[in-house]
Amino acid sequence: MQTTATPTARSKVGAIFRVTSGNFLEQFDFFLFGFYATYIAHTFFPASSEFASLMMTFAVFGAGFLMRPIGAVMLGAYIDKVGRRKGLIVTLSIMAVGTFLIVVIPSYQSIGLLSPLLVLIGRLLQGFSAGAELGGVSVYLAEIATLGRKGFYTSWQSGSQQVAIMIAAVLGFALNNMLEESAIRDWGWRIPFLVGCMIVPFIFILRRRLEETEEFKTRRSHPEMGQAFRTLLCNWQVVIAGMLMVAMTTTAFYLITVYAPTFGKKVLMLSASDSLLVTLLVAISNFIWLPIGGMLSDRLGRKPVLIAMTLLAMATSYPALRLLAGAPSFSMMLGVLLWLSFIYGLYNGAMVPALTEIMPGEVRVAGFSLAYSLATAVFGGFTPAMSTGLIQLTGDKASPGYWMSFAAVCAFFATLYLYRRSTGQLQSARNSVG
C-alpha cells in the first residue's frame, strides 16, 4: 500500500512543477518589465518629461493586459476542446516569441518609431498567451487535486509566480552590484530578459511530459469554439462577478510586486537595491501565505476567508500607505508591504479554487481565464499606470491605496453575489428533486 502511495505523491509534485513552470516564465517577464520600467522608457519611449516617458511605458505594459481577454476566450476555448496539456504547450510557445522579441529590439535612437511598435507587439503576444496560461494552470491543478485539498493545490499557481519574482529580484540585485547605473540603463536591463529566454527550452521539455487530467479525459463532450462562446455568453453574470472577485487579488499583486520597485525608487526616493530587497522579501511572504490561504479555505470554506480579507483590505490599504508615505524608509516600506502581502496571500489562496468551482465544467478554462483576464485588464494591469497617475494628479503619495480599496469593495460584493447565487441554485435543485 505504501509503495503505491509514494509514486502517486511524487507524480503529483512532478505534475505541479511541470504545469507551473510556464506560469513562472510569464510572471518573470511581467515583473522585469515593471521593475525596469524606467530603463525601458529611456530605451524605447523617450519623451520631453520623465513622467510622460514612464506613463507611455506603463501604458504599453497595460496594453498587454488588454489582449488577455481575447486570449482567454480563444485559447481558453481551445484548451477546453483539445486538452490541458496540448493547450498549455501552445500558450508557452506564443509567450516565448513575445519575450524573445523584447530582448532583441534595438533602441528608439537606432530604428525610430519601429522600436516602440515592436515592443508593443511583444507585449500583445505575451498578453494573448497569458490570457489562458493562468486559467489553464489553475484548472489543471484543481482537476488533479486530492479530495478536500483543492485550495492547497491551486495555491501553487500563484506560488510559482512568487518564485519568479524572487529570482528576478535576485538577478536585479546582482546587476545593481556588478554594473554601473549607466550600463544598466543602456544595455544591462536586457540581461534578465535574456535569462528568461534561455530557460524556455527547459520549460518546453517539462510541459511536454505533462499528463492529461483524468477529469478532462472522462468528460463526454468537448465543446467547439462556437459552443464555448455561447456558453460563456449564457453565463455572463458569473464571468463578470468572477472578474470583480479577482479584482482585489490582481490589483494587490501588481501593487506590492510589479509597481513596488518603481514606487520605492521614484516616489519614496529609496535606493534601487532597497526597493529590490523589499520586493524579494514580499515575494517570499506571498509564497508562505498563499498555501496557508488555500488550506484555510479547504478547512473553513472559501467564503469566510474571502470576506474577511476584503474587509481588511478596505479598512487598511490607504492608512497603511499613508503611514509609509509619511515616514518613508526601508523598514517602513517592508512592514507595510508585508501587511498587504498577508492580505493578498490569504485572499488569493481562497479565490483561485473558488473561481474554478463557480465556472461551468465544459468551459472551465475559458470561463476562469476570461474572468481573470478582464480583472487584470481593467484593474491589475493598469495598477502601475493608475498609481503613477493618481500620485501625479492628487499629490498624495498614498493615493494608490484608494485604488486597492476600490478593488476590495468590488471583490466583497462579488463574493456575496456569487455565493448567494450558488446557494440559491443548490436550493432550487433540492426543491426540484423533492
Short mmCIF file of C-alpha atoms in Angstrom, two decimals:
data_model
loop_
_atom_site.label_atom_id
_atom_site.label_comp_id
_atom_site.label_asym_id
_atom_site.label_seq_id
_atom_site.Cartn_x
_atom_site.Cartn_y
_atom_site.Cartn_z
CA MET A 1 0.00 0.00 0.00
CA GLN A 2 2.79 2.37 0.93
CA THR A 3 4.66 1.58 -2.29
CA THR A 4 1.67 2.71 -4.36
CA ALA A 5 1.12 5.91 -2.40
CA THR A 6 4.68 7.19 -2.72
CA PRO A 7 4.88 7.25 -6.54
CA THR A 8 1.45 8.86 -6.62
CA ALA A 9 2.63 11.63 -4.30
CA ARG A 10 5.77 12.06 -6.37
CA SER A 11 3.79 12.20 -9.59
CA LYS A 12 1.54 14.91 -8.12
CA VAL A 13 4.55 17.01 -7.10
CA GLY A 14 6.09 16.49 -10.54
CA ALA A 15 2.84 17.50 -12.26
CA ILE A 16 2.60 20.67 -10.15
CA PHE A 17 6.20 21.57 -11.01
CA ARG A 18 5.76 20.91 -14.73
CA VAL A 19 2.47 22.78 -15.13
CA THR A 20 3.51 25.84 -13.10
CA SER A 21 6.81 26.27 -14.96
CA GLY A 22 5.16 28.29 -17.74
CA ASN A 23 3.37 30.39 -15.13
CA PHE A 24 6.81 31.12 -13.69
CA LEU A 25 8.06 32.43 -17.05
CA GLU A 26 5.00 34.63 -17.54
CA GLN A 27 5.40 36.38 -14.20
CA PHE A 28 9.18 36.56 -14.51
CA ASP A 29 8.86 38.65 -17.68
CA PHE A 30 5.98 40.76 -16.36
CA PHE A 31 7.85 41.63 -13.19
CA LEU A 32 11.00 42.53 -15.11
CA PHE A 33 9.02 44.88 -17.34
CA GLY A 34 7.62 46.65 -14.26
CA PHE A 35 10.93 46.80 -12.39
CA TYR A 36 12.97 48.03 -15.35
CA ALA A 37 10.22 50.42 -16.49
CA THR A 38 12.43 53.48 -16.13
CA TYR A 39 15.18 51.91 -18.27
CA ILE A 40 12.69 50.60 -20.85
CA ALA A 41 11.20 54.11 -21.00
CA HIS A 42 14.67 55.54 -21.66
CA THR A 43 15.41 52.97 -24.39
CA PHE A 44 12.11 52.81 -26.28
CA PHE A 45 9.93 55.75 -25.21
CA PRO A 46 11.97 58.95 -24.93
CA ALA A 47 9.78 61.96 -24.18
CA SER A 48 10.01 65.58 -23.09
CA SER A 49 9.43 64.65 -19.43
CA GLU A 50 10.28 61.64 -17.29
CA PHE A 51 6.63 61.36 -16.23
CA ALA A 52 5.41 61.20 -19.85
CA SER A 53 8.07 58.63 -20.75
CA LEU A 54 7.20 56.44 -17.76
CA MET A 55 3.46 56.71 -18.45
CA MET A 56 3.96 55.60 -22.07
CA THR A 57 5.94 52.60 -20.81
CA PHE A 58 3.27 51.63 -18.29
CA ALA A 59 0.59 52.14 -20.95
CA VAL A 60 2.36 49.60 -23.20
CA PHE A 61 2.73 47.34 -20.15
CA GLY A 62 -1.03 47.67 -19.62
CA ALA A 63 -1.78 47.11 -23.31
CA GLY A 64 -0.60 43.53 -22.92
CA PHE A 65 -3.38 43.03 -20.42
CA LEU A 66 -5.98 44.26 -22.91
CA MET A 67 -5.07 41.25 -25.06
CA ARG A 68 -5.67 38.86 -22.18
CA PRO A 69 -9.48 38.65 -22.55
CA ILE A 70 -9.07 37.81 -26.25
CA GLY A 71 -6.51 35.15 -25.43
CA ALA A 72 -8.70 33.90 -22.59
CA VAL A 73 -11.67 33.25 -24.87
CA MET A 74 -9.81 31.95 -27.92
CA LEU A 75 -7.01 29.97 -26.27
CA GLY A 76 -9.20 29.07 -23.27
CA ALA A 77 -11.84 27.54 -25.55
CA TYR A 78 -9.04 25.76 -27.43
CA ILE A 79 -7.72 24.25 -24.17
CA ASP A 80 -11.26 23.17 -23.17
CA LYS A 81 -11.52 21.39 -26.53
CA VAL A 82 -8.11 19.77 -27.11
CA GLY A 83 -7.00 19.25 -23.52
CA ARG A 84 -4.94 20.97 -20.83
CA ARG A 85 -1.58 19.51 -21.92
CA LYS A 86 -1.71 20.46 -25.63
CA GLY A 87 -3.20 23.87 -24.92
CA LEU A 88 -0.58 24.82 -22.36
CA ILE A 89 2.22 23.97 -24.80
CA VAL A 90 0.64 26.39 -27.32
CA THR A 91 0.38 29.21 -24.74
CA LEU A 92 4.04 28.70 -23.80
CA SER A 93 5.10 28.92 -27.46
CA ILE A 94 3.35 32.26 -28.00
CA MET A 95 4.71 33.63 -24.74
CA ALA A 96 8.26 32.67 -25.71
CA VAL A 97 8.01 34.57 -29.02
CA GLY A 98 6.82 37.73 -27.26
CA THR A 99 9.61 37.52 -24.68
CA PHE A 100 12.34 36.97 -27.28
CA LEU A 101 11.09 39.94 -29.29
CA ILE A 102 11.52 42.35 -26.37
CA VAL A 103 15.09 41.11 -25.79
CA VAL A 104 16.34 41.77 -29.33
CA ILE A 105 14.57 45.03 -30.28
CA PRO A 106 17.03 47.91 -30.94
CA SER A 107 16.55 51.24 -29.18
CA TYR A 108 14.46 54.19 -30.38
CA GLN A 109 17.69 56.00 -31.28
CA SER A 110 18.58 53.13 -33.65
CA ILE A 111 15.35 52.42 -35.54
CA GLY A 112 12.95 55.20 -34.50
CA LEU A 113 9.21 54.54 -34.16
CA LEU A 114 9.62 50.90 -35.19
CA SER A 115 11.25 50.29 -31.81
CA PRO A 116 8.24 51.09 -29.54
CA LEU A 117 5.92 49.44 -32.10
CA LEU A 118 7.83 46.14 -31.81
CA VAL A 119 7.82 46.39 -28.01
CA LEU A 120 4.05 46.80 -28.17
CA ILE A 121 3.73 43.73 -30.43
CA GLY A 122 5.86 41.72 -28.00
CA ARG A 123 3.67 42.77 -25.08
CA LEU A 124 0.49 41.96 -27.03
CA LEU A 125 1.77 38.45 -27.77
CA GLN A 126 2.67 37.97 -24.11
CA GLY A 127 -0.77 39.20 -23.07
CA PHE A 128 -2.57 36.98 -25.57
CA SER A 129 -0.83 33.84 -24.29
CA ALA A 130 -1.10 34.83 -20.62
CA GLY A 131 -4.86 35.21 -21.05
CA ALA A 132 -5.26 31.43 -20.99
CA GLU A 133 -1.99 30.35 -19.35
CA LEU A 134 -3.04 31.20 -15.81
CA GLY A 135 -6.53 29.74 -16.22
CA GLY A 136 -5.18 26.57 -17.82
CA VAL A 137 -2.69 26.06 -15.00
CA SER A 138 -5.26 26.75 -12.26
CA VAL A 139 -7.83 24.37 -13.74
CA TYR A 140 -5.19 21.68 -14.26
CA LEU A 141 -4.18 21.91 -10.59
CA ALA A 142 -7.82 21.87 -9.47
CA GLU A 143 -8.51 18.78 -11.56
CA ILE A 144 -5.54 16.78 -10.23
CA ALA A 145 -6.11 17.82 -6.59
CA THR A 146 -6.82 15.16 -4.00
CA LEU A 147 -10.18 15.31 -2.22
CA GLY A 148 -10.53 18.25 0.16
CA ARG A 149 -7.21 19.85 -0.86
CA LYS A 150 -8.15 21.84 -3.95
CA GLY A 151 -7.29 25.15 -2.30
CA PHE A 152 -3.83 23.92 -1.34
CA TYR A 153 -3.11 22.51 -4.82
CA THR A 154 -4.28 25.58 -6.75
CA SER A 155 -2.29 27.91 -4.49
CA TRP A 156 0.88 26.74 -6.27
CA GLN A 157 -0.24 28.51 -9.42
CA SER A 158 0.34 31.82 -7.65
CA GLY A 159 3.22 30.30 -5.68
CA SER A 160 5.18 29.80 -8.91
CA GLN A 161 4.74 33.49 -9.67
CA GLN A 162 6.36 34.39 -6.35
CA VAL A 163 9.36 32.19 -7.17
CA ALA A 164 9.65 34.11 -10.46
CA ILE A 165 9.69 37.40 -8.58
CA MET A 166 12.30 36.12 -6.13
CA ILE A 167 14.65 35.06 -8.94
CA ALA A 168 14.03 38.26 -10.92
CA ALA A 169 14.72 40.35 -7.81
CA VAL A 170 17.93 38.44 -7.05
CA LEU A 171 19.08 38.95 -10.66
CA GLY A 172 18.30 42.65 -10.44
CA PHE A 173 20.10 42.93 -7.09
CA ALA A 174 23.19 41.23 -8.58
CA LEU A 175 23.15 43.52 -11.64
CA ASN A 176 22.96 46.60 -9.42
CA ASN A 177 26.09 45.45 -7.62
CA MET A 178 28.01 44.35 -10.73
CA LEU A 179 27.24 47.15 -13.20
CA GLU A 180 27.23 50.92 -13.14
CA GLU A 181 23.86 52.68 -13.35
CA SER A 182 24.67 53.93 -16.87
CA ALA A 183 25.46 50.39 -18.08
CA ILE A 184 22.20 49.02 -16.67
CA ARG A 185 20.28 51.86 -18.34
CA ASP A 186 21.93 51.34 -21.72
CA TRP A 187 22.01 47.53 -22.02
CA GLY A 188 22.23 45.75 -18.67
CA TRP A 189 18.46 45.66 -18.13
CA ARG A 190 18.17 43.23 -21.07
CA ILE A 191 20.20 40.52 -19.29
CA PRO A 192 17.39 39.22 -17.04
CA PHE A 193 15.05 39.06 -20.06
CA LEU A 194 17.72 37.05 -21.89
CA VAL A 195 17.87 34.65 -18.93
CA GLY A 196 14.12 34.19 -19.32
CA CYS A 197 14.61 33.25 -22.98
CA MET A 198 17.35 30.78 -22.10
CA ILE A 199 15.11 28.75 -19.77
CA VAL A 200 12.29 28.44 -22.35
CA PRO A 201 13.62 25.16 -23.86
CA PHE A 202 13.77 23.60 -20.39
CA ILE A 203 10.15 24.62 -19.72
CA PHE A 204 9.11 23.13 -23.08
CA ILE A 205 10.62 19.80 -22.05
CA LEU A 206 8.72 19.91 -18.75
CA ARG A 207 5.41 20.80 -20.43
CA ARG A 208 5.73 18.00 -22.99
CA ARG A 209 5.89 15.49 -20.13
CA LEU A 210 2.57 16.63 -18.66
CA GLU A 211 -0.20 14.03 -18.49
CA GLU A 212 -3.78 14.95 -19.31
CA THR A 213 -6.11 15.20 -16.29
CA GLU A 214 -8.49 12.29 -15.64
CA GLU A 215 -11.42 14.70 -15.30
CA PHE A 216 -10.87 16.02 -18.83
CA LYS A 217 -10.38 12.53 -20.30
CA THR A 218 -13.63 11.24 -18.77
CA ARG A 219 -15.71 14.21 -19.93
CA ARG A 220 -18.12 13.10 -22.64
CA SER A 221 -18.24 16.28 -24.69
CA HIS A 222 -15.66 18.91 -25.53
CA PRO A 223 -17.38 21.99 -26.98
CA GLU A 224 -16.33 23.60 -30.22
CA MET A 225 -15.27 27.24 -30.04
CA GLY A 226 -18.72 28.47 -31.10
CA GLN A 227 -20.38 26.41 -28.38
CA ALA A 228 -17.88 27.71 -25.83
CA PHE A 229 -18.67 31.32 -26.80
CA ARG A 230 -22.41 30.67 -26.39
CA THR A 231 -21.92 29.01 -23.01
CA LEU A 232 -19.83 31.94 -21.78
CA LEU A 233 -22.45 34.37 -23.04
CA CYS A 234 -25.22 32.50 -21.22
CA ASN A 235 -23.13 32.68 -18.04
CA TRP A 236 -22.06 36.32 -18.41
CA GLN A 237 -23.21 37.20 -14.88
CA VAL A 238 -20.88 34.59 -13.40
CA VAL A 239 -18.00 35.81 -15.57
CA ILE A 240 -18.49 39.47 -14.59
CA ALA A 241 -18.90 38.65 -10.90
CA GLY A 242 -15.82 36.43 -11.15
CA MET A 243 -13.94 39.34 -12.71
CA LEU A 244 -14.87 41.58 -9.78
CA MET A 245 -13.86 38.88 -7.31
CA VAL A 246 -10.44 38.67 -8.98
CA ALA A 247 -10.11 42.48 -8.97
CA MET A 248 -8.64 42.60 -5.49
CA THR A 249 -6.08 39.87 -5.98
CA THR A 250 -4.73 41.22 -9.27
CA THR A 251 -4.63 44.83 -8.01
CA ALA A 252 -2.89 43.87 -4.76
CA PHE A 253 -0.39 41.66 -6.55
CA TYR A 254 0.72 44.27 -9.09
CA LEU A 255 0.80 46.95 -6.40
CA ILE A 256 3.07 45.08 -3.99
CA THR A 257 5.33 43.42 -6.57
CA VAL A 258 5.44 44.93 -10.08
CA TYR A 259 4.85 48.56 -9.05
CA ALA A 260 6.64 48.42 -5.69
CA PRO A 261 10.22 48.86 -7.01
CA THR A 262 9.22 51.92 -9.07
CA PHE A 263 7.22 53.27 -6.11
CA GLY A 264 10.23 52.82 -3.82
CA LYS A 265 12.72 54.44 -6.21
CA LYS A 266 10.72 57.25 -7.80
CA VAL A 267 8.15 58.17 -5.13
CA LEU A 268 9.78 57.29 -1.79
CA MET A 269 13.31 58.03 -3.09
CA LEU A 270 14.75 54.80 -1.69
CA SER A 271 17.70 53.12 -3.38
CA ALA A 272 17.14 50.59 -6.16
CA SER A 273 18.78 47.90 -4.01
CA ASP A 274 16.46 48.62 -1.06
CA SER A 275 13.39 48.54 -3.31
CA LEU A 276 14.52 45.22 -4.80
CA LEU A 277 15.22 43.70 -1.41
CA VAL A 278 11.75 44.69 -0.17
CA THR A 279 10.19 43.14 -3.28
CA LEU A 280 12.18 39.93 -2.75
CA LEU A 281 11.01 39.66 0.87
CA VAL A 282 7.42 40.39 -0.15
CA ALA A 283 7.57 37.58 -2.73
CA ILE A 284 8.82 35.20 -0.01
CA SER A 285 5.95 36.36 2.22
CA ASN A 286 3.45 35.77 -0.60
CA PHE A 287 4.90 32.30 -1.16
CA ILE A 288 4.27 31.45 2.50
CA TRP A 289 0.76 32.90 2.82
CA LEU A 290 -0.69 31.55 -0.45
CA PRO A 291 -0.79 27.85 0.51
CA ILE A 292 -1.94 28.83 4.01
CA GLY A 293 -4.84 30.72 2.43
CA GLY A 294 -5.62 27.70 0.26
CA MET A 295 -5.56 25.33 3.24
CA LEU A 296 -7.70 27.68 5.35
CA SER A 297 -10.29 27.80 2.57
CA ASP A 298 -10.23 23.99 2.39
CA ARG A 299 -10.87 23.84 6.13
CA LEU A 300 -13.19 26.84 6.75
CA GLY A 301 -14.74 27.30 3.31
CA ARG A 302 -13.87 29.83 0.60
CA LYS A 303 -16.43 32.49 1.51
CA PRO A 304 -15.32 33.29 5.12
CA VAL A 305 -11.70 33.78 4.03
CA LEU A 306 -12.67 35.92 1.03
CA ILE A 307 -14.99 38.15 3.06
CA ALA A 308 -12.52 38.61 5.92
CA MET A 309 -9.66 39.62 3.62
CA THR A 310 -11.71 42.06 1.52
CA LEU A 311 -12.88 43.81 4.70
CA LEU A 312 -9.28 44.05 5.93
CA ALA A 313 -8.18 45.49 2.60
CA MET A 314 -10.96 48.08 2.61
CA ALA A 315 -10.10 49.18 6.15
CA THR A 316 -6.30 49.26 5.98
CA SER A 317 -4.97 49.75 2.41
CA TYR A 318 -4.93 53.56 2.37
CA PRO A 319 -3.96 54.04 6.06
CA ALA A 320 -1.02 51.65 5.62
CA LEU A 321 0.28 53.51 2.55
CA ARG A 322 -0.37 56.83 4.28
CA LEU A 323 1.86 55.65 7.12
CA LEU A 324 4.56 54.72 4.62
CA ALA A 325 4.33 57.99 2.69
CA GLY A 326 4.64 59.95 5.94
CA ALA A 327 7.83 58.20 7.04
CA PRO A 328 9.49 56.56 4.00
CA SER A 329 12.22 54.12 4.93
CA PHE A 330 13.33 50.61 4.11
CA SER A 331 11.84 49.14 7.30
CA MET A 332 8.55 51.04 6.92
CA MET A 333 8.15 50.02 3.28
CA LEU A 334 8.89 46.42 4.21
CA GLY A 335 6.39 46.42 7.09
CA VAL A 336 3.57 47.96 5.06
CA LEU A 337 4.06 45.71 2.04
CA LEU A 338 4.32 42.61 4.23
CA TRP A 339 0.93 43.52 5.71
CA LEU A 340 -0.57 43.88 2.23
CA SER A 341 1.16 40.61 1.30
CA PHE A 342 -0.63 38.85 4.16
CA ILE A 343 -4.00 40.11 2.88
CA TYR A 344 -3.18 39.22 -0.72
CA GLY A 345 -1.83 35.75 0.09
CA LEU A 346 -4.80 34.58 2.17
CA TYR A 347 -7.32 36.09 -0.24
CA ASN A 348 -5.74 34.67 -3.39
CA GLY A 349 -5.27 31.27 -1.78
CA ALA A 350 -9.07 31.06 -1.39
CA MET A 351 -10.04 32.96 -4.54
CA VAL A 352 -8.38 30.74 -7.17
CA PRO A 353 -10.13 27.49 -6.13
CA ALA A 354 -13.39 29.42 -5.70
CA LEU A 355 -13.16 30.67 -9.29
CA THR A 356 -12.55 27.16 -10.65
CA GLU A 357 -15.63 25.94 -8.75
CA ILE A 358 -18.13 28.54 -9.95
CA MET A 359 -17.41 28.13 -13.69
CA PRO A 360 -19.37 25.64 -15.85
CA GLY A 361 -17.29 22.46 -16.24
CA GLU A 362 -17.37 22.36 -20.05
CA VAL A 363 -15.82 25.84 -20.35
CA ARG A 364 -13.91 25.90 -17.08
CA VAL A 365 -10.61 27.12 -18.56
CA ALA A 366 -12.25 29.70 -20.84
CA GLY A 367 -14.57 30.98 -18.09
CA PHE A 368 -11.83 31.18 -15.46
CA SER A 369 -9.39 32.77 -17.92
CA LEU A 370 -11.91 35.33 -19.16
CA ALA A 371 -12.88 36.45 -15.64
CA TYR A 372 -9.24 36.64 -14.56
CA SER A 373 -8.13 38.40 -17.75
CA LEU A 374 -10.88 41.00 -17.56
CA ALA A 375 -9.89 41.77 -13.97
CA THR A 376 -6.24 42.05 -14.94
CA ALA A 377 -7.07 44.26 -17.93
CA VAL A 378 -9.40 46.58 -16.02
CA PHE A 379 -7.70 46.58 -12.62
CA GLY A 380 -4.34 44.86 -12.13
CA GLY A 381 -2.53 45.53 -15.39
CA PHE A 382 -3.11 49.25 -15.16
CA THR A 383 -2.24 49.45 -11.44
CA PRO A 384 1.26 50.87 -12.15
CA ALA A 385 -0.18 53.48 -14.54
CA MET A 386 -3.15 54.23 -12.26
CA SER A 387 -0.87 54.59 -9.23
CA THR A 388 1.52 56.87 -11.10
CA GLY A 389 -1.40 58.95 -12.41
CA LEU A 390 -3.15 59.21 -9.02
CA ILE A 391 0.03 60.41 -7.32
CA GLN A 392 0.62 62.98 -10.07
CA LEU A 393 -2.99 64.16 -10.02
CA THR A 394 -3.53 64.38 -6.25
CA GLY A 395 -0.02 64.94 -4.95
CA ASP A 396 -0.80 62.24 -2.37
CA LYS A 397 1.86 59.52 -2.34
CA ALA A 398 -0.56 57.16 -0.57
CA SER A 399 -3.29 57.50 -3.22
CA PRO A 400 -2.65 54.01 -4.71
CA GLY A 401 -4.35 52.82 -1.52
CA TYR A 402 -7.64 54.22 -2.83
CA TRP A 403 -7.30 52.04 -5.93
CA MET A 404 -6.73 48.89 -3.87
CA SER A 405 -9.63 49.76 -1.55
CA PHE A 406 -11.93 50.20 -4.54
CA ALA A 407 -10.89 46.79 -5.88
CA ALA A 408 -11.61 45.28 -2.45
CA VAL A 409 -15.13 46.77 -2.44
CA CYS A 410 -15.77 45.19 -5.86
CA ALA A 411 -14.48 41.83 -4.63
CA PHE A 412 -16.58 41.99 -1.45
CA PHE A 413 -19.90 42.46 -3.24
CA ALA A 414 -19.00 39.99 -6.00
CA THR A 415 -18.25 37.31 -3.39
CA LEU A 416 -21.59 37.92 -1.66
CA TYR A 417 -23.41 37.71 -5.00
CA LEU A 418 -21.68 34.55 -6.23
CA TYR A 419 -22.20 32.59 -3.02
CA ARG A 420 -25.79 33.74 -2.66
CA ARG A 421 -26.35 32.70 -6.28
CA SER A 422 -24.77 29.27 -5.82
CA THR A 423 -26.77 28.71 -2.61
CA GLY A 424 -29.96 29.65 -4.46
CA GLN A 425 -29.16 27.26 -7.31
CA LEU A 426 -28.47 24.45 -4.85
CA GLN A 427 -31.76 25.11 -3.05
CA SER A 428 -33.63 25.12 -6.37
CA ALA A 429 -32.09 21.78 -7.29
CA ARG A 430 -33.14 20.32 -3.96
CA ASN A 431 -36.69 21.61 -4.39
CA SER A 432 -36.95 20.15 -7.89
CA VAL A 433 -35.75 16.76 -6.62
CA GLY A 434 -38.24 16.90 -3.77
#
